PDB file of C-alpha atoms in Angstrom:
ATOM      1  CA  MET A   1       8.387 -15.888 -24.980  1.00 45.00           C
ATOM      2  CA  ALA A   2       8.400 -13.899 -21.735  1.00 54.00           C
ATOM      3  CA  GLU A   3       5.177 -13.566 -19.770  1.00 64.00           C
ATOM      4  CA  ALA A   4       3.408 -10.245 -20.138  1.00 69.00           C
ATOM      5  CA  ALA A   5       3.484  -8.148 -16.989  1.00 80.00           C
ATOM      6  CA  ALA A   6       0.153  -6.987 -15.574  1.00 89.00           C
ATOM      7  CA  ALA A   7       0.162  -3.225 -15.025  1.00 91.00           C
ATOM      8  CA  SER A   8      -1.893  -3.628 -11.853  1.00 93.00           C
ATOM      9  CA  TRP A   9       0.612  -6.053 -10.288  1.00 93.00           C
ATOM     10  CA  LEU A  10       3.603  -3.920 -11.272  1.00 93.00           C
ATOM     11  CA  LEU A  11       1.986  -0.934  -9.522  1.00 95.00           C
ATOM     12  CA  LEU A  12       1.501  -2.982  -6.339  1.00 95.00           C
ATOM     13  CA  GLU A  13       5.188  -3.966  -6.435  1.00 94.00           C
ATOM     14  CA  CYS A  14       6.163  -0.301  -6.887  1.00 95.00           C
ATOM     15  CA  LEU A  15       4.059   0.690  -3.864  1.00 95.00           C
ATOM     16  CA  GLN A  16       5.584  -2.160  -1.856  1.00 96.00           C
ATOM     17  CA  GLU A  17       9.029  -0.738  -2.554  1.00 96.00           C
ATOM     18  CA  ARG A  18       7.884   2.745  -1.448  1.00 95.00           C
ATOM     19  CA  VAL A  19       6.471   1.391   1.807  1.00 95.00           C
ATOM     20  CA  GLN A  20       9.671  -0.581   2.496  1.00 96.00           C
ATOM     21  CA  GLY A  21      11.527   2.743   2.285  1.00 96.00           C
ATOM     22  CA  ILE A  22       9.699   4.151   5.329  1.00 96.00           C
ATOM     23  CA  THR A  23      12.539   4.282   7.857  1.00 96.00           C
ATOM     24  CA  ARG A  24      13.837   6.828  10.318  1.00 96.00           C
ATOM     25  CA  ALA A  25      17.155   6.739   8.464  1.00 97.00           C
ATOM     26  CA  ALA A  26      15.298   7.962   5.339  1.00 97.00           C
ATOM     27  CA  GLY A  27      13.781  10.903   7.272  1.00 97.00           C
ATOM     28  CA  PHE A  28      10.447   9.389   8.329  1.00 96.00           C
ATOM     29  CA  MET A  29       9.051   9.410  11.883  1.00 94.00           C
ATOM     30  CA  THR A  30       8.839   5.598  12.067  1.00 92.00           C
ATOM     31  CA  ASP A  31      10.433   2.410  10.797  1.00 92.00           C
ATOM     32  CA  LEU A  32       7.162   1.081   9.347  1.00 92.00           C
ATOM     33  CA  GLY A  33       8.999  -0.205   6.256  1.00 94.00           C
ATOM     34  CA  THR A  34      11.297  -2.513   8.195  1.00 92.00           C
ATOM     35  CA  GLY A  35       8.415  -4.849   9.076  1.00 89.00           C
ATOM     36  CA  PRO A  36       6.877  -7.314   6.631  1.00 91.00           C
ATOM     37  CA  VAL A  37       5.258  -5.678   3.573  1.00 92.00           C
ATOM     38  CA  VAL A  38       3.201  -8.208   1.613  1.00 91.00           C
ATOM     39  CA  LEU A  39       1.033  -8.101  -1.499  1.00 92.00           C
ATOM     40  CA  ASP A  40      -2.547  -9.292  -2.014  1.00 73.00           C
ATOM     41  CA  ASP A  41      -3.033 -12.913  -0.917  1.00 67.00           C
ATOM     42  CA  ASP A  42       0.215 -13.165   1.026  1.00 69.00           C
ATOM     43  CA  THR A  43      -0.546 -13.344   4.719  1.00 72.00           C
ATOM     44  CA  LEU A  44       1.135 -12.179   7.849  1.00 73.00           C
ATOM     45  CA  ASP A  45       1.632 -14.358  10.901  1.00 72.00           C
ATOM     46  CA  ASP A  46      -1.118 -13.525  13.433  1.00 69.00           C
ATOM     47  CA  ASP A  47       1.490 -12.378  15.943  1.00 71.00           C
ATOM     48  CA  THR A  48       3.446 -10.215  13.484  1.00 76.00           C
ATOM     49  CA  PRO A  49       2.393  -6.658  12.736  1.00 81.00           C
ATOM     50  CA  GLY A  50       3.029  -5.562   9.181  1.00 87.00           C
ATOM     51  CA  THR A  51       1.654  -4.003   6.019  1.00 91.00           C
ATOM     52  CA  VAL A  52      -0.587  -5.523   3.332  1.00 91.00           C
ATOM     53  CA  ILE A  53      -1.032  -3.866  -0.073  1.00 94.00           C
ATOM     54  CA  GLN A  54      -4.093  -5.033  -2.014  1.00 93.00           C
ATOM     55  CA  ALA A  55      -5.858  -4.268  -5.248  1.00 93.00           C
ATOM     56  CA  GLY A  56      -9.559  -3.619  -4.919  1.00 92.00           C
ATOM     57  CA  LEU A  57     -12.258  -2.753  -7.405  1.00 93.00           C
ATOM     58  CA  ILE A  58     -11.024  -2.547 -10.997  1.00 93.00           C
ATOM     59  CA  SER A  59     -13.176  -0.609 -13.477  1.00 94.00           C
ATOM     60  CA  VAL A  60     -12.467  -0.629 -17.206  1.00 92.00           C
ATOM     61  CA  THR A  61     -12.819   2.907 -18.563  1.00 92.00           C
ATOM     62  CA  SER A  62     -12.003   2.238 -22.225  1.00 90.00           C
ATOM     63  CA  SER A  63     -10.414  -0.391 -24.431  1.00 86.00           C
ATOM     64  CA  SER A  64      -9.204  -1.010 -27.943  1.00 88.00           C
ATOM     65  CA  GLY A  65      -7.449  -3.799 -29.782  1.00 83.00           C
ATOM     66  CA  SER A  66      -4.093  -2.564 -28.502  1.00 87.00           C
ATOM     67  CA  ALA A  67      -4.765  -1.338 -24.941  1.00 89.00           C
ATOM     68  CA  VAL A  68      -7.194  -1.215 -22.052  1.00 92.00           C
ATOM     69  CA  ASN A  69      -7.515   1.713 -19.657  1.00 93.00           C
ATOM     70  CA  PHE A  70      -8.783   0.972 -16.166  1.00 94.00           C
ATOM     71  CA  ASP A  71      -9.049   2.437 -12.700  1.00 96.00           C
ATOM     72  CA  MET A  72      -8.018   0.387  -9.681  1.00 96.00           C
ATOM     73  CA  ASP A  73      -8.685   0.941  -5.980  1.00 96.00           C
ATOM     74  CA  ILE A  74      -5.753   0.162  -3.707  1.00 95.00           C
ATOM     75  CA  THR A  75      -5.733  -0.425   0.041  1.00 93.00           C
ATOM     76  CA  VAL A  76      -2.535  -0.217   2.062  1.00 93.00           C
ATOM     77  CA  GLU A  77      -3.323  -1.525   5.543  1.00 90.00           C
ATOM     78  CA  PHE A  78      -0.880  -1.847   8.400  1.00 89.00           C
ATOM     79  CA  SER A  79      -1.002  -2.959  12.001  1.00 84.00           C
ATOM     80  CA  VAL A  80       1.012  -2.051  15.046  1.00 79.00           C
ATOM     81  CA  LYS A  81       0.903  -4.260  18.117  1.00 73.00           C
ATOM     82  CA  ARG A  82      -0.303  -2.290  21.101  1.00 67.00           C
ATOM     83  CA  ASP A  83       2.524  -2.570  23.612  1.00 63.00           C
ATOM     84  CA  SER A  84       0.980  -2.584  27.064  1.00 53.00           C
ATOM     85  CA  ALA A  85       4.428  -2.191  28.625  1.00 52.00           C
ATOM     86  CA  ALA A  86       4.883   1.161  26.857  1.00 51.00           C
ATOM     87  CA  GLY A  87       1.289   2.231  27.579  1.00 52.00           C
ATOM     88  CA  ALA A  88      -1.720   2.520  25.315  1.00 54.00           C
ATOM     89  CA  GLN A  89      -1.061   6.180  24.574  1.00 60.00           C
ATOM     90  CA  HIS A  90       2.339   5.319  23.073  1.00 68.00           C
ATOM     91  CA  GLY A  91       0.708   2.813  20.679  1.00 71.00           C
ATOM     92  CA  VAL A  92      -1.882   5.334  19.524  1.00 77.00           C
ATOM     93  CA  GLN A  93       0.765   8.012  18.962  1.00 83.00           C
ATOM     94  CA  GLN A  94       2.871   5.523  17.018  1.00 83.00           C
ATOM     95  CA  MET A  95      -0.138   4.666  14.847  1.00 85.00           C
ATOM     96  CA  HIS A  96      -0.653   8.332  13.983  1.00 88.00           C
ATOM     97  CA  ARG A  97       3.026   8.676  13.069  1.00 91.00           C
ATOM     98  CA  CYS A  98       2.872   5.562  10.876  1.00 90.00           C
ATOM     99  CA  LEU A  99      -0.265   6.797   9.111  1.00 91.00           C
ATOM    100  CA  LEU A 100       1.381  10.130   8.308  1.00 93.00           C
ATOM    101  CA  ASP A 101       4.553   8.389   7.124  1.00 94.00           C
ATOM    102  CA  LEU A 102       2.535   6.112   4.854  1.00 93.00           C
ATOM    103  CA  ALA A 103       0.565   9.017   3.389  1.00 92.00           C
ATOM    104  CA  ARG A 104       3.839  10.869   2.759  1.00 93.00           C
ATOM    105  CA  ALA A 105       5.497   7.849   1.113  1.00 94.00           C
ATOM    106  CA  LEU A 106       2.515   7.423  -1.219  1.00 93.00           C
ATOM    107  CA  LEU A 107       2.394  11.078  -2.222  1.00 91.00           C
ATOM    108  CA  PHE A 108       3.749  11.365  -5.741  1.00 89.00           C
ATOM    109  CA  LYS A 109       4.517  14.912  -6.867  1.00 86.00           C
ATOM    110  CA  ASP A 110       5.447  13.686 -10.317  1.00 86.00           C
ATOM    111  CA  LEU A 111       3.864  10.664 -11.988  1.00 83.00           C
ATOM    112  CA  ARG A 112       7.288   9.844 -13.454  1.00 87.00           C
ATOM    113  CA  GLU A 113       8.057   8.409  -9.990  1.00 89.00           C
ATOM    114  CA  LEU A 114       5.587   5.629 -10.857  1.00 90.00           C
ATOM    115  CA  PRO A 115       5.757   3.003 -13.611  1.00 89.00           C
ATOM    116  CA  ARG A 116       5.060   4.478 -17.065  1.00 87.00           C
ATOM    117  CA  PHE A 117       1.651   2.820 -17.467  1.00 92.00           C
ATOM    118  CA  VAL A 118       0.199   4.757 -14.492  1.00 94.00           C
ATOM    119  CA  ARG A 119      -1.874   7.670 -15.809  1.00 93.00           C
ATOM    120  CA  THR A 120      -3.174   8.958 -12.460  1.00 93.00           C
ATOM    121  CA  PHE A 121      -2.618   8.234  -8.779  1.00 94.00           C
ATOM    122  CA  GLU A 122      -4.391   9.858  -5.857  1.00 94.00           C
ATOM    123  CA  GLN A 123      -4.916   9.067  -2.210  1.00 93.00           C
ATOM    124  CA  THR A 124      -8.621   8.883  -1.487  1.00 92.00           C
ATOM    125  CA  GLY A 125      -8.736   8.390   2.276  1.00 91.00           C
ATOM    126  CA  ALA A 126      -7.266   7.109   5.505  1.00 88.00           C
ATOM    127  CA  GLN A 127      -8.706   5.360   8.522  1.00 86.00           C
ATOM    128  CA  LEU A 128      -7.589   4.390  12.032  1.00 80.00           C
ATOM    129  CA  ALA A 129      -9.133   1.472  13.959  1.00 73.00           C
ATOM    130  CA  THR A 130      -8.344  -0.946  16.784  1.00 61.00           C
ATOM    131  CA  GLY A 131      -8.981  -4.648  16.985  1.00 57.00           C
ATOM    132  CA  ASP A 132      -8.803  -7.527  19.450  1.00 54.00           C
ATOM    133  CA  ASP A 133      -8.311 -11.135  18.568  1.00 49.00           C
ATOM    134  CA  GLU A 134      -9.703 -13.977  20.668  1.00 50.00           C
ATOM    135  CA  ARG A 135      -6.354 -14.527  22.435  1.00 50.00           C
ATOM    136  CA  GLY A 136      -6.415 -10.991  23.835  1.00 51.00           C
ATOM    137  CA  ALA A 137      -3.596  -9.472  21.755  1.00 49.00           C
ATOM    138  CA  THR A 138      -4.598  -5.979  20.754  1.00 63.00           C
ATOM    139  CA  TYR A 139      -3.542  -4.360  17.519  1.00 69.00           C
ATOM    140  CA  LEU A 140      -3.949  -0.896  16.163  1.00 74.00           C
ATOM    141  CA  VAL A 141      -4.844  -0.988  12.484  1.00 81.00           C
ATOM    142  CA  ALA A 142      -4.849   1.790   9.901  1.00 87.00           C
ATOM    143  CA  GLN A 143      -5.158   2.058   6.171  1.00 89.00           C
ATOM    144  CA  VAL A 144      -4.606   4.464   3.350  1.00 91.00           C
ATOM    145  CA  THR A 145      -6.710   4.067   0.233  1.00 93.00           C
ATOM    146  CA  ALA A 146      -5.818   5.251  -3.241  1.00 95.00           C
ATOM    147  CA  ARG A 147      -7.087   5.091  -6.809  1.00 95.00           C
ATOM    148  CA  ALA A 148      -4.876   4.682  -9.855  1.00 95.00           C
ATOM    149  CA  GLY A 149      -5.594   5.049 -13.549  1.00 95.00           C
ATOM    150  CA  LEU A 150      -3.653   2.438 -15.510  1.00 93.00           C
ATOM    151  CA  THR A 151      -3.094   1.448 -19.129  1.00 93.00           C
ATOM    152  CA  GLN A 152      -2.361  -2.152 -20.088  1.00 92.00           C
ATOM    153  CA  ILE A 153      -0.802  -2.478 -23.548  1.00 87.00           C
ATOM    154  CA  HIS A 154      -1.693  -5.688 -25.392  1.00 79.00           C
ATOM    155  CA  GLN A 155       1.145  -7.509 -27.087  1.00 70.00           C
ATOM    156  CA  PRO A 156       0.245  -8.640 -30.596  1.00 63.00           C
ATOM    157  CA  ALA A 157      -0.043 -12.394 -31.042  1.00 59.00           C
ATOM    158  CA  THR A 158       2.709 -13.932 -33.129  1.00 58.00           C
TER     159      THR A 158
END
């Protein structure tokens, strides 16, 4: 018997695919999607900028013997290494472009673009920040947050 797929994980994989499609060749301002795009507990090398997609708070809204409806917070966080050779201003401008590209990639005009178990999907915010690690490498970090309404169908026991 095949393992049941978790609706929450399938949504994260769908969003990963969307983020990987962020390239200049696809009409975006940046090539954010060509860097590493990892899910949940996967980690990035400390010296490698990339994107992490994580599930956050999950709230059950209703349930029955055959299905559970829940809302899930999602954080899509990415980093861009500040390139001192190109100047700090270039890094900040690049971060703004990446943030807009990410928001555009995660804008769904039609829920049919998402897996069928997704009832709702909305972006709830965005944030820009900078950070230094102890070795002196500086990164620019940004995130887009979203909330999805999902339905998990229970498979009857046999």
